Coordinates of C-alpha atoms in Angstrom, one line a residue:
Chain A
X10 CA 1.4 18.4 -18.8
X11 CA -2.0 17.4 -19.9
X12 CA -2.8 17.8 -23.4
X13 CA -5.8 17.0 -25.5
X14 CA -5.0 16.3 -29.1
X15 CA -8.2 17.3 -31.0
X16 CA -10.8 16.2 -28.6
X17 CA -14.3 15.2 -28.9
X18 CA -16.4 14.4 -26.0
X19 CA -20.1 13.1 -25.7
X20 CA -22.5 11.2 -23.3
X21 CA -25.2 9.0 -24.5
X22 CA -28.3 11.4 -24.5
X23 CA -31.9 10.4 -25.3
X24 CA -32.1 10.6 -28.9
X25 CA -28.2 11.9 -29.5
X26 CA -25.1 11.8 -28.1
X27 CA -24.8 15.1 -26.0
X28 CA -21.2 17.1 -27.2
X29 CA -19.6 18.1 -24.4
X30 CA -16.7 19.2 -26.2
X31 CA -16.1 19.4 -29.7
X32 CA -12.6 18.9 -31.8
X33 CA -10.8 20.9 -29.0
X34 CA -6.8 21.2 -29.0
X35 CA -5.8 22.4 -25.5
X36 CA -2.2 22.4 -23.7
X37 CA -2.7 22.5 -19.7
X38 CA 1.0 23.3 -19.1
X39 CA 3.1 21.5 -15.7
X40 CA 2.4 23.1 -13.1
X41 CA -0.5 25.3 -14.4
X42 CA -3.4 26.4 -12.5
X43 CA -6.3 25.9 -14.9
X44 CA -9.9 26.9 -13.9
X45 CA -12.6 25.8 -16.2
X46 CA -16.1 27.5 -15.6
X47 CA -18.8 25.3 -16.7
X48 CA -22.2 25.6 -15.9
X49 CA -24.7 23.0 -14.4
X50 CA -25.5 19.9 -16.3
X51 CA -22.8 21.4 -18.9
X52 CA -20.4 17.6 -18.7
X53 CA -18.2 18.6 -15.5
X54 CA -18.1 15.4 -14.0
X55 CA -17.2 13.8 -17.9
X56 CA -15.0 16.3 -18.6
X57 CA -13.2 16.0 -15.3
X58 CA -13.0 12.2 -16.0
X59 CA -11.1 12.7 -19.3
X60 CA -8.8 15.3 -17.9
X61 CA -8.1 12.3 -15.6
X62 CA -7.1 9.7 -17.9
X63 CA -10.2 7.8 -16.6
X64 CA -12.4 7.9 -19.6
X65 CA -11.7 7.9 -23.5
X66 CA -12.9 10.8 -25.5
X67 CA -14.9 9.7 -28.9
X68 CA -12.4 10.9 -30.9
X69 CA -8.7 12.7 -30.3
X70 CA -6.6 11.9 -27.4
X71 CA -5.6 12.8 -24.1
X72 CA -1.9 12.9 -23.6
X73 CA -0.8 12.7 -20.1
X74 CA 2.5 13.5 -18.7
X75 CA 2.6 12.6 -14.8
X76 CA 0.5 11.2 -11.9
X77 CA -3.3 12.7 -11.8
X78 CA -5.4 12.5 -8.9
X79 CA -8.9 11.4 -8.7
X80 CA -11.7 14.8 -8.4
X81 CA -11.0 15.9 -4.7
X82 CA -13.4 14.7 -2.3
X83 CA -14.8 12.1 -4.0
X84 CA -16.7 9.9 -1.8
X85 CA -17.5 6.8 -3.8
X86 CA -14.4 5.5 -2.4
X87 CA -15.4 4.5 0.6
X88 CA -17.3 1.5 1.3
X89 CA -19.7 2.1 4.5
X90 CA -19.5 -1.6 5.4
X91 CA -15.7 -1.3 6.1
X92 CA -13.8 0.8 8.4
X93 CA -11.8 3.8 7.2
X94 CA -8.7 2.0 7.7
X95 CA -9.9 -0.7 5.6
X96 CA -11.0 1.5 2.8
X97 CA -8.1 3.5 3.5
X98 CA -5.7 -0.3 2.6
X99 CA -7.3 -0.5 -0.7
X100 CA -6.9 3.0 -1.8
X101 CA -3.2 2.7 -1.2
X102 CA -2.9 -1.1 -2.5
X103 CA -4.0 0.3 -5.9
X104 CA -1.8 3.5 -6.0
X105 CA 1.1 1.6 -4.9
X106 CA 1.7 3.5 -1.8
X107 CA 1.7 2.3 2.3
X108 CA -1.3 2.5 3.9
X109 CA -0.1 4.6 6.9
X110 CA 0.8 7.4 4.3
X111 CA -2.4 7.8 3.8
X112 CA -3.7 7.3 7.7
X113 CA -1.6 9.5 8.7
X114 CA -2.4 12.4 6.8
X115 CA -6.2 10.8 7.1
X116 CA -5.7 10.9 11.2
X117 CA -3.9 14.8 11.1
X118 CA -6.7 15.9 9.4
X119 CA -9.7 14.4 11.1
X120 CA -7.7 15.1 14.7
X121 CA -8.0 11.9 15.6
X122 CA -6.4 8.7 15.2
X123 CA -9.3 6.5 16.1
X124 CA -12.0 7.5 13.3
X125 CA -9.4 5.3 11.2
X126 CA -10.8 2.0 13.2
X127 CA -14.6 3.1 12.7
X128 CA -17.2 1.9 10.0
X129 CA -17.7 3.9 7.1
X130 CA -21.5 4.0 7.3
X131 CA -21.2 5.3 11.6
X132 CA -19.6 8.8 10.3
X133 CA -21.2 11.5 10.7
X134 CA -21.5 13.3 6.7
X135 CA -19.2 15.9 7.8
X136 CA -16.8 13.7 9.3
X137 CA -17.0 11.6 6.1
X138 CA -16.5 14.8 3.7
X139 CA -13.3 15.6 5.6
X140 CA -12.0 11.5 5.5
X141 CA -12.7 12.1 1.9
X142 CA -10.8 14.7 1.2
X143 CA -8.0 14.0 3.0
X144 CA -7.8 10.9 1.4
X145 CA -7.3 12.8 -1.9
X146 CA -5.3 14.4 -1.5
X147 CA -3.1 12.5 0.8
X148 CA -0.7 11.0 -2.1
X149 CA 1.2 13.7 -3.8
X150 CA 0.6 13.6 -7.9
X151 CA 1.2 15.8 -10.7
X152 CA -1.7 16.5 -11.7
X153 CA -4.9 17.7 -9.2
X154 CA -8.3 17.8 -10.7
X155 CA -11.1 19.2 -8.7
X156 CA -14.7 18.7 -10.1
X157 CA -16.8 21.9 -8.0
X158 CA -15.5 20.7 -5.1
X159 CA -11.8 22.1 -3.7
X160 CA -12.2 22.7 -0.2
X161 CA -14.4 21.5 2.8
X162 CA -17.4 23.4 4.3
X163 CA -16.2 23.3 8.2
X164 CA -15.0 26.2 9.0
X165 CA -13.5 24.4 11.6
X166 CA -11.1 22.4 9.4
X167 CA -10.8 25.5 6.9
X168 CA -7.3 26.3 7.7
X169 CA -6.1 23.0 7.9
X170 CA -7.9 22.1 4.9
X171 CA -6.1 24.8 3.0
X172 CA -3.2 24.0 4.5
X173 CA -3.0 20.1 3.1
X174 CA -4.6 21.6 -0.3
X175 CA -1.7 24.1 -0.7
X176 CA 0.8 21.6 0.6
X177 CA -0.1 19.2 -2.2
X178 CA -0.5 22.5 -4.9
X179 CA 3.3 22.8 -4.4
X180 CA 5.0 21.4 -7.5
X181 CA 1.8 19.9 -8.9
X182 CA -0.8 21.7 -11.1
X183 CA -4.6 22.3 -10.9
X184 CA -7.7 21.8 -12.9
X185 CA -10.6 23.0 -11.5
X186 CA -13.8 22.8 -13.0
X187 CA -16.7 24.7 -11.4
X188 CA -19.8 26.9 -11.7
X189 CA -18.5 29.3 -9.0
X190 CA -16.5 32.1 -10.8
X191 CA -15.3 33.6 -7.5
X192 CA -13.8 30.1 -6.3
X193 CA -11.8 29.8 -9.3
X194 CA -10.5 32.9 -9.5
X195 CA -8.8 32.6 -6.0
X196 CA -7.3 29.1 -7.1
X197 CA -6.0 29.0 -10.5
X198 CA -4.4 31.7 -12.6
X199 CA -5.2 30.5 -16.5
X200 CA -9.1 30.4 -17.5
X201 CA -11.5 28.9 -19.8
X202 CA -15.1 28.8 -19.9
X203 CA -16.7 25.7 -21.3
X204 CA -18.9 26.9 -24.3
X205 CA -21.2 25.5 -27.0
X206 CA -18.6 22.4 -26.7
X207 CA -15.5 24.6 -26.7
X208 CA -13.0 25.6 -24.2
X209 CA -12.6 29.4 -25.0
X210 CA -9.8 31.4 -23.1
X211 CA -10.8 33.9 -20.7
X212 CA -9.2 36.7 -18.9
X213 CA -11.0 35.9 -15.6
X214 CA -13.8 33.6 -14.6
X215 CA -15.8 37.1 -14.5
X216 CA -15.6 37.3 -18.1
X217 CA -16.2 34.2 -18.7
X218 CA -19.7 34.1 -16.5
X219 CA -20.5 36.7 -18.4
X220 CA -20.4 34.8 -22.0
X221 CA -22.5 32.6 -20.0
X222 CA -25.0 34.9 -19.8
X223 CA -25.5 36.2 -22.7
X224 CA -25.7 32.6 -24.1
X225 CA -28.5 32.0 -21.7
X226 CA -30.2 35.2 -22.8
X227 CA -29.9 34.1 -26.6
X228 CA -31.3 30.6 -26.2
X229 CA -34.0 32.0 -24.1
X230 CA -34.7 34.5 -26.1
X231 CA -34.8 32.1 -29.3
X232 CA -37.2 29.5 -26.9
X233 CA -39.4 32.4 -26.5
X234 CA -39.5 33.2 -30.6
X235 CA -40.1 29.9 -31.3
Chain B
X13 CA 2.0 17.3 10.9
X14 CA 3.0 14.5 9.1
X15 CA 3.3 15.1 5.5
X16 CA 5.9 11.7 4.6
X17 CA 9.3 12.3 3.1
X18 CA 7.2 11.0 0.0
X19 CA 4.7 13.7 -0.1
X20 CA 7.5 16.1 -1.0
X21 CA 7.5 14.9 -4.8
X22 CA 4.6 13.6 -6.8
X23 CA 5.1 9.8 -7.6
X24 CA 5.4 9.4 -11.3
X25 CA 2.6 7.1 -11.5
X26 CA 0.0 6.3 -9.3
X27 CA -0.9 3.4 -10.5
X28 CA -0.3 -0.7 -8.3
X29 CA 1.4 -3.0 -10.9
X30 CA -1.2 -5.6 -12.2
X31 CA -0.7 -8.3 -9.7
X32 CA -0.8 -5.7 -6.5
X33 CA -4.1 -4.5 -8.1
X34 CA -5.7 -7.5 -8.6
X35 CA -5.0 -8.6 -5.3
X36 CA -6.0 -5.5 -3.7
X37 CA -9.5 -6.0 -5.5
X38 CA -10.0 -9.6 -4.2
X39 CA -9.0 -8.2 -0.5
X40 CA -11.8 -5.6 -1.2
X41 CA -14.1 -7.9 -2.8
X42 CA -13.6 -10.5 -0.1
X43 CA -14.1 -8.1 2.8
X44 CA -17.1 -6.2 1.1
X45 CA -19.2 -9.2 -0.2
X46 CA -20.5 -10.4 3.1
X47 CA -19.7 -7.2 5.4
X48 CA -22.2 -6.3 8.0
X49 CA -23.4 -9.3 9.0
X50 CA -22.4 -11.2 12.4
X51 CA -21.7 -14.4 10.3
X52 CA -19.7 -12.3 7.5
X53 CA -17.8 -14.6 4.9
X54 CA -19.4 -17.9 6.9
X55 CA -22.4 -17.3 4.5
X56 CA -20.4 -18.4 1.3
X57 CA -21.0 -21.8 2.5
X58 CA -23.8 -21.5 4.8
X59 CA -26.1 -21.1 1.3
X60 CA -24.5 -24.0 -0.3
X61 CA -24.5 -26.1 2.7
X62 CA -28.2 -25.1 3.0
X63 CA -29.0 -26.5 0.1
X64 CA -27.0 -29.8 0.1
X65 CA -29.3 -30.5 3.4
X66 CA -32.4 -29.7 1.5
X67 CA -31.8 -31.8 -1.4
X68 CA -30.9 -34.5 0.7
X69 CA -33.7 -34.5 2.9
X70 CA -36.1 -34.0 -0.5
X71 CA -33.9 -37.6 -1.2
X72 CA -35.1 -39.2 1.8
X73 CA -38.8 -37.9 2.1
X74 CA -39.3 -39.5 -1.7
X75 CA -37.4 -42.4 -1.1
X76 CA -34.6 -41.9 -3.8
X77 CA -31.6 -43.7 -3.7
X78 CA -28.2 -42.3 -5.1
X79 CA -27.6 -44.0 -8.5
X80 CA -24.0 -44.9 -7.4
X81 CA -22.2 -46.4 -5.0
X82 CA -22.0 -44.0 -2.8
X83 CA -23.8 -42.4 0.5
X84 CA -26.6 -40.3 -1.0
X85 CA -24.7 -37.0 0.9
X86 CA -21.3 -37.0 -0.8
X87 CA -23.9 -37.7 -4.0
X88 CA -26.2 -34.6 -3.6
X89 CA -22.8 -32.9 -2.5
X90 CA -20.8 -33.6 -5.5
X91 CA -23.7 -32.9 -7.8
X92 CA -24.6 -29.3 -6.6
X93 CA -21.0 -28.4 -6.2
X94 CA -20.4 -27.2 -9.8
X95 CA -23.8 -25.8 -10.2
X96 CA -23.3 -23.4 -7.7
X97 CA -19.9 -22.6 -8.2
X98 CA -21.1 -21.8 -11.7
X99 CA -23.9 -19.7 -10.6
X100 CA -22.0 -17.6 -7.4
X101 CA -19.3 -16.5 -9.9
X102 CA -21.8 -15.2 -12.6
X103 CA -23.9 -13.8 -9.8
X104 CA -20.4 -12.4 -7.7
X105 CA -19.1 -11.2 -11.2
X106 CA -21.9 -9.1 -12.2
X107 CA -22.5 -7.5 -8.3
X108 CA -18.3 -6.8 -7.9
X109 CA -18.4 -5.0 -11.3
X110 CA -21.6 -3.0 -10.1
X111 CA -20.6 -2.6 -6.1
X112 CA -16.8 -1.9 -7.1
X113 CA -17.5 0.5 -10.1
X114 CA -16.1 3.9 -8.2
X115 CA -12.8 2.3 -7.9
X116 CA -13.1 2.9 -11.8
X117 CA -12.1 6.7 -10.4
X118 CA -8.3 5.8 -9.7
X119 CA -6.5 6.4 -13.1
X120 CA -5.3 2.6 -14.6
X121 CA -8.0 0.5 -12.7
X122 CA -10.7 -1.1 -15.7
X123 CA -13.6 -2.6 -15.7
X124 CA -11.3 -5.4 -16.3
X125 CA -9.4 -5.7 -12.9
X126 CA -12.8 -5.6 -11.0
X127 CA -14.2 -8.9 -13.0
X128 CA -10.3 -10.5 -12.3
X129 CA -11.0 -9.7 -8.8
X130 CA -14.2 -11.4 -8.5
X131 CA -13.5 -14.1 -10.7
X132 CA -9.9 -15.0 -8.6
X133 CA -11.8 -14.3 -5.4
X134 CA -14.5 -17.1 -6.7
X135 CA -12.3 -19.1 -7.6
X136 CA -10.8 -19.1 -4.0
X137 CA -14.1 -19.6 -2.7
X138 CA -14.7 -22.9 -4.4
X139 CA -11.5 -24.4 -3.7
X140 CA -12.4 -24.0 0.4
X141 CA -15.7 -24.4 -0.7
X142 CA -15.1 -27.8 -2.2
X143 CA -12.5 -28.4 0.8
X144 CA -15.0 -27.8 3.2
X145 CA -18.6 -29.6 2.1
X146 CA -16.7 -32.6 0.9
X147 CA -14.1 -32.5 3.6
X148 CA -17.1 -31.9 6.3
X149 CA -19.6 -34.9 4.4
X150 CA -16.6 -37.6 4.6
X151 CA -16.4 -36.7 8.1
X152 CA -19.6 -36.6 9.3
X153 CA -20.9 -39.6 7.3
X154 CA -17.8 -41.3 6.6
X155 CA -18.1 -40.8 3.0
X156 CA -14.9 -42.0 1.0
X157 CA -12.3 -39.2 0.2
X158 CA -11.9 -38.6 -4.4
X159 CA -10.5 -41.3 -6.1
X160 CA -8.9 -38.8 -8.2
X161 CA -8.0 -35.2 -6.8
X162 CA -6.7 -34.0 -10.2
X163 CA -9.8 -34.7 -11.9
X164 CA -12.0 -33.7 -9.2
X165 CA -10.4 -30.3 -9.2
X166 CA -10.8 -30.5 -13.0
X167 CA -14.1 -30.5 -12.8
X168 CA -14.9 -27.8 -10.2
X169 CA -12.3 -26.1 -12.6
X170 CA -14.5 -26.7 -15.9
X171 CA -17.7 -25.1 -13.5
X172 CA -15.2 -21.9 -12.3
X173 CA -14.3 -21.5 -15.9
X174 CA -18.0 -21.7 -17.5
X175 CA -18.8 -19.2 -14.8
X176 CA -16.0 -17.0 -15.7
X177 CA -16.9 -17.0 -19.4
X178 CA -21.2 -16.4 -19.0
X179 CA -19.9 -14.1 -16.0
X180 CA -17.9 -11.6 -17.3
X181 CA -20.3 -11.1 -20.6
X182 CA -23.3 -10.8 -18.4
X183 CA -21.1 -8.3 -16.2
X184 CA -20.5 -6.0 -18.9
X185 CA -23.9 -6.4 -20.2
X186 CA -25.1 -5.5 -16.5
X187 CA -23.0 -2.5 -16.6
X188 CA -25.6 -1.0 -19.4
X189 CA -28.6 -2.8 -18.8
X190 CA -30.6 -3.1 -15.3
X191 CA -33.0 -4.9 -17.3
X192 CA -29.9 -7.8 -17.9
X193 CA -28.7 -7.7 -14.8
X194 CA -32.3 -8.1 -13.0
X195 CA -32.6 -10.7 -15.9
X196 CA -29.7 -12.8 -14.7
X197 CA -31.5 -14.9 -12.2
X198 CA -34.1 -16.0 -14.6
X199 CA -31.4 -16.7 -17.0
X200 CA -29.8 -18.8 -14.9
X201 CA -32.6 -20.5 -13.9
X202 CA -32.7 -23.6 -16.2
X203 CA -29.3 -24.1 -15.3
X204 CA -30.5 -26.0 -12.0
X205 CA -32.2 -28.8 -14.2
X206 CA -29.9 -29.3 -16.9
X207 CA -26.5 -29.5 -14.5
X208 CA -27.1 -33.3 -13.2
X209 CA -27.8 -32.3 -9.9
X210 CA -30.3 -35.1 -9.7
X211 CA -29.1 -37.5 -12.0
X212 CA -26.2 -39.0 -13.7
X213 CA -25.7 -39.0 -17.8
X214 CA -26.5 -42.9 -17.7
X215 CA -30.0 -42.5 -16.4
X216 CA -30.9 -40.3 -19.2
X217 CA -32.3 -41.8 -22.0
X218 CA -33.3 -41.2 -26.2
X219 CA -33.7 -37.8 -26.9
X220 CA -33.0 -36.2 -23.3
X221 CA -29.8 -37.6 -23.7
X222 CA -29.2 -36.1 -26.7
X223 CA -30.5 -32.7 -25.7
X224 CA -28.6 -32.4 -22.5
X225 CA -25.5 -33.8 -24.0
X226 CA -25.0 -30.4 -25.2
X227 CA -24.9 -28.8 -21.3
X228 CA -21.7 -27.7 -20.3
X229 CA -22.5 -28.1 -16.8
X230 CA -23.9 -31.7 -16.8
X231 CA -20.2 -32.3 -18.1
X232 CA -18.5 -30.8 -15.3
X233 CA -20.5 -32.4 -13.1
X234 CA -19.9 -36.0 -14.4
X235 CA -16.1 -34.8 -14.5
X236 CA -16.5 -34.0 -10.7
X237 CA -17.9 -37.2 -10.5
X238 CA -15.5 -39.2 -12.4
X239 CA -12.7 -37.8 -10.2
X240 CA -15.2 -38.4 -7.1
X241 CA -16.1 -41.8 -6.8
X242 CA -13.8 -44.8 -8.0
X243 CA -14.6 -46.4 -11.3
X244 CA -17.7 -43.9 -12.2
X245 CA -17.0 -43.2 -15.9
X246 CA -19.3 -40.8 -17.9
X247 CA -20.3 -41.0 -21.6
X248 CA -20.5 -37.0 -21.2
X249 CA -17.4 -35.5 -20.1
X250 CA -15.3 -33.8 -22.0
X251 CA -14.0 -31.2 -20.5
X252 CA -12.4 -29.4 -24.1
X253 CA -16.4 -28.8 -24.8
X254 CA -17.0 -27.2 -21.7
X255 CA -13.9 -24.9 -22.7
X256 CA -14.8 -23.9 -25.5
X257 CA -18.2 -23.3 -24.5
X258 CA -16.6 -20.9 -21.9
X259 CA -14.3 -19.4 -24.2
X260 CA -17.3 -17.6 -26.5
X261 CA -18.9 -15.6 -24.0
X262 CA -15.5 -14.9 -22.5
X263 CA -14.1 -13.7 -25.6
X264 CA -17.0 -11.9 -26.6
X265 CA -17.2 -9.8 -23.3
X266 CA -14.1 -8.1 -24.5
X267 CA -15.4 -5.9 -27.7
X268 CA -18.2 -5.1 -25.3
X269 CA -16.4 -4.1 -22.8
X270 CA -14.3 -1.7 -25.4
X271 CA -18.0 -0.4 -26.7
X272 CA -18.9 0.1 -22.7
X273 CA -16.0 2.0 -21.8
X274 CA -15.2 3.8 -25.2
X275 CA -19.2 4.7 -26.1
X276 CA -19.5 5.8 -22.4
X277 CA -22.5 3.6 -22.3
X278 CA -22.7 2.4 -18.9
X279 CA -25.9 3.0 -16.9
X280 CA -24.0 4.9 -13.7
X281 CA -22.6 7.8 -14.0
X282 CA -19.1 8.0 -12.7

């Protein structure tokens, strides 16, 4: 369960703080599967960062019951100086799990065993992109959060990538935060569009792209008056 | 495939203890500061080793003596040792909060742990550091081993500490400002002329005496000293200043951290 208790969030902008959200009270039930659609530039990445108990809000609180992951596929893990076995060590050391928990799923997921021993910064970007992701999701937690990204490219590695991302979406639940209404829809089952610096319920991500829209027709519309 | 007998339930929280995270950030500082290069780690002590030489053929070019008792390496040695212990944790301090930031991602790591890290990882250094130019200068040139370990160690202690203190304010400073942490070097500058690299607190005299009795680092030097060489006592070593001199920046890096994290204010985005 992830709840946040009157929540406001902002950034640092150039001459204000930008509101990402504003006083919002939302319950993201166990075991939900929450899409958010949020536009470009709209505070994703922050937003994603308070859902996972990795930044403060300004004001409210985030109340989180359970493990959380870190945004899936997120590659500033990995430091190309070391090898992905190395990278791999300190991942685990933090989260308090065996290295070889996570080389293994690593090495099943990458089809090979010996891109574990290689540096970092010799990977090819795709090869990278799939070490990433498998290293995500290779420690079961409560909680996943995915920030745009939820799957990898390869259509090669699209089964297996389901595969592991299913695996790891039994028992836990999901908050996925994208632009891509279609991608959310197929994953999660409870919706919200991210709005004016509120998180309004939506029947589908369809009806929530299209309060998008007509938002973007307004302000352009009042740009174009002024 | 593979999924582990753990991967069947979500652990509870995914989070190292303290200890286990700490160390896993010096393993990760310690394999990342010097990766890449044939010589790896070896340059922790090729720099200060570098140095040492330089300094000691500066000595012998200008004729200078060493004002004590002592061969004029173990002097130049035990002089620069707490000037750059001081200076590679500030500088390691501010770099491992920068270079480790993205760990910062993994929910229960703070900008906190990554400074520990460094700062434990530094101190490491300085104790083989120490170990290895004063172990290597009493070999090579016979020089005699400290008089007094425990105060010896107190005064590579007193540098670790004041870098610890200036380090982890200028690290969170760094975190918000580029200009700060480009600033750093210049800041630390001065730092080579008022640390006694060159001179002992006797040879000072009148009002430079007065001035640089108020340098932290001149008084871990002479406390290096006073534990280095038998019967060298110092008029400026007190090693509760130095303390307490460490102590302000330290504690003061603290509500700047909570305005860095809690104001969102820090220059990368995350």
């Amino acid at each position: 369960m992830i709840l946040l208790d009157n929540v406001t969030v902002q950034v640092p902008g150039w001459r204000a703080p930008i509101t990402i959200l504003h006083n919002q009270t939302v319950l993201f039930r166990k075991r939900a599967r929450v899409s958010i659609l949020a536009p470009a530039g709209s505070g994703r990445t922050t937003l994603a960062r308070v859902l996972g108990g990795v930044k403060r809000p300004m004001r409210g609180r985030v109340f989180i019951e359970g493990s959380v992951g870190w945004p899936i596929g997120f590659s500033g893990l990995l430091n190309p100086m070391l090898t992905l076995a190395e990278n791999i060590a300190h991942v685990a050391g933090l989260l308090h799990v065996t290295s070889g928990e996570i080389g293994a799923v690593v090495a099943w997921f990458c089809d090979s065993d010996k891109i574990l021993e290689r540096r970092v910064m010799t990977l090819a970007p795709s090869e990278r992109a799939l070490a990433v992701f498998a290293i995500s999701l290779a420690v079961p937690v409560d909680h996943l959060i995915a920030d745009d990204k939820i799957m990898v490219s390869d259509t090669r590695i699209a089964a297996r990538s389901e595969q592991l991302l299913r695996r790891r979406l039994d028992g836990a639940g999901l908050i996925f935060l994208s632009r891509n209404a279609k991608l959310l829809e197929r994953w999660c089952d409870e919706h919200y569009v991210l709005l004016n610096g509120s998180l309004r319920a939506v029947a589908d991500p369809t009806e929530g792209q299209c309060l998008l829209d007509a938002q973007a027709k307004t302000e352009i519309a009042e740009f174009n008056d002024v | 495939m593979v999924f582990s007998g753990a991967s069947t339930r979500a652990a509870r929280t995914n989070i190292a203890p303290w200890p286990a995270r700490i160390a896993t950030l010096v393993q990760r500082e310690r394999k990342t500061r010097f990766a890449g290069g044939r010589l790896g780690a070896l340059w922790a002590y090729i720099t200060p080793v570098t140095w040492v030489g330089f300094v000691v053929l500066f000595y012998r070019f200008t004729g200078r003596h060493a004002p004590l008792d002592a061969g004029l390496e173990i002097f130049v040695a035990v002089g620069f040792l707490p000037y750059i212990i001081f200076r590679q944790t500030i500088t390691s301090m501010s770099r491992g909060a920068i270079s480790n930031r993205a760990m910062l991602v993994i929910r229960g790591v703070r900008v906190g742990d990554l400074l520990t890290a460094s700062a434990v990882q530094e101190l490491i250094n300085s104790l083989v550091l120490m170990t290895v130019v004063l172990g290597g200068i009493s070999l090579l040139f016979g020089a005699r081993p400290p008089a007094d370990i425990a105060r010896a160690v107190e005064g590579i202690a007193c540098a670790w500490l004041l870098g610890v203190g200036l380090g982890r304010m200028l690290a969170v400073v760094s975190l918000m400002s580029d200009t700060i942490f480009r600033m750093i070097p210049i800041i630390l500058r001065p730092t080579f002329w008022i640390s006694g690299i060159f001179y002992t607190a006797h040879e000072l005299l009148g009002p430079i005496y007065d001035i640089l009795a108020w340098s932290p680092l001149l008084h871990a030097t002479e406390i290096l000293r006073e534990g280095y060489f038998l019967g060298y006592r110092s008029p400026l070593s007190d090693a509760r200043f130095v303390l307490v001199v460490a102590l302000v920046p330290y504690v003061i890096s603290f509500p700047l951290e909570m305005i860095l994290v809690r104001r969102d204010v820090s220059r990368y985005r995350s």
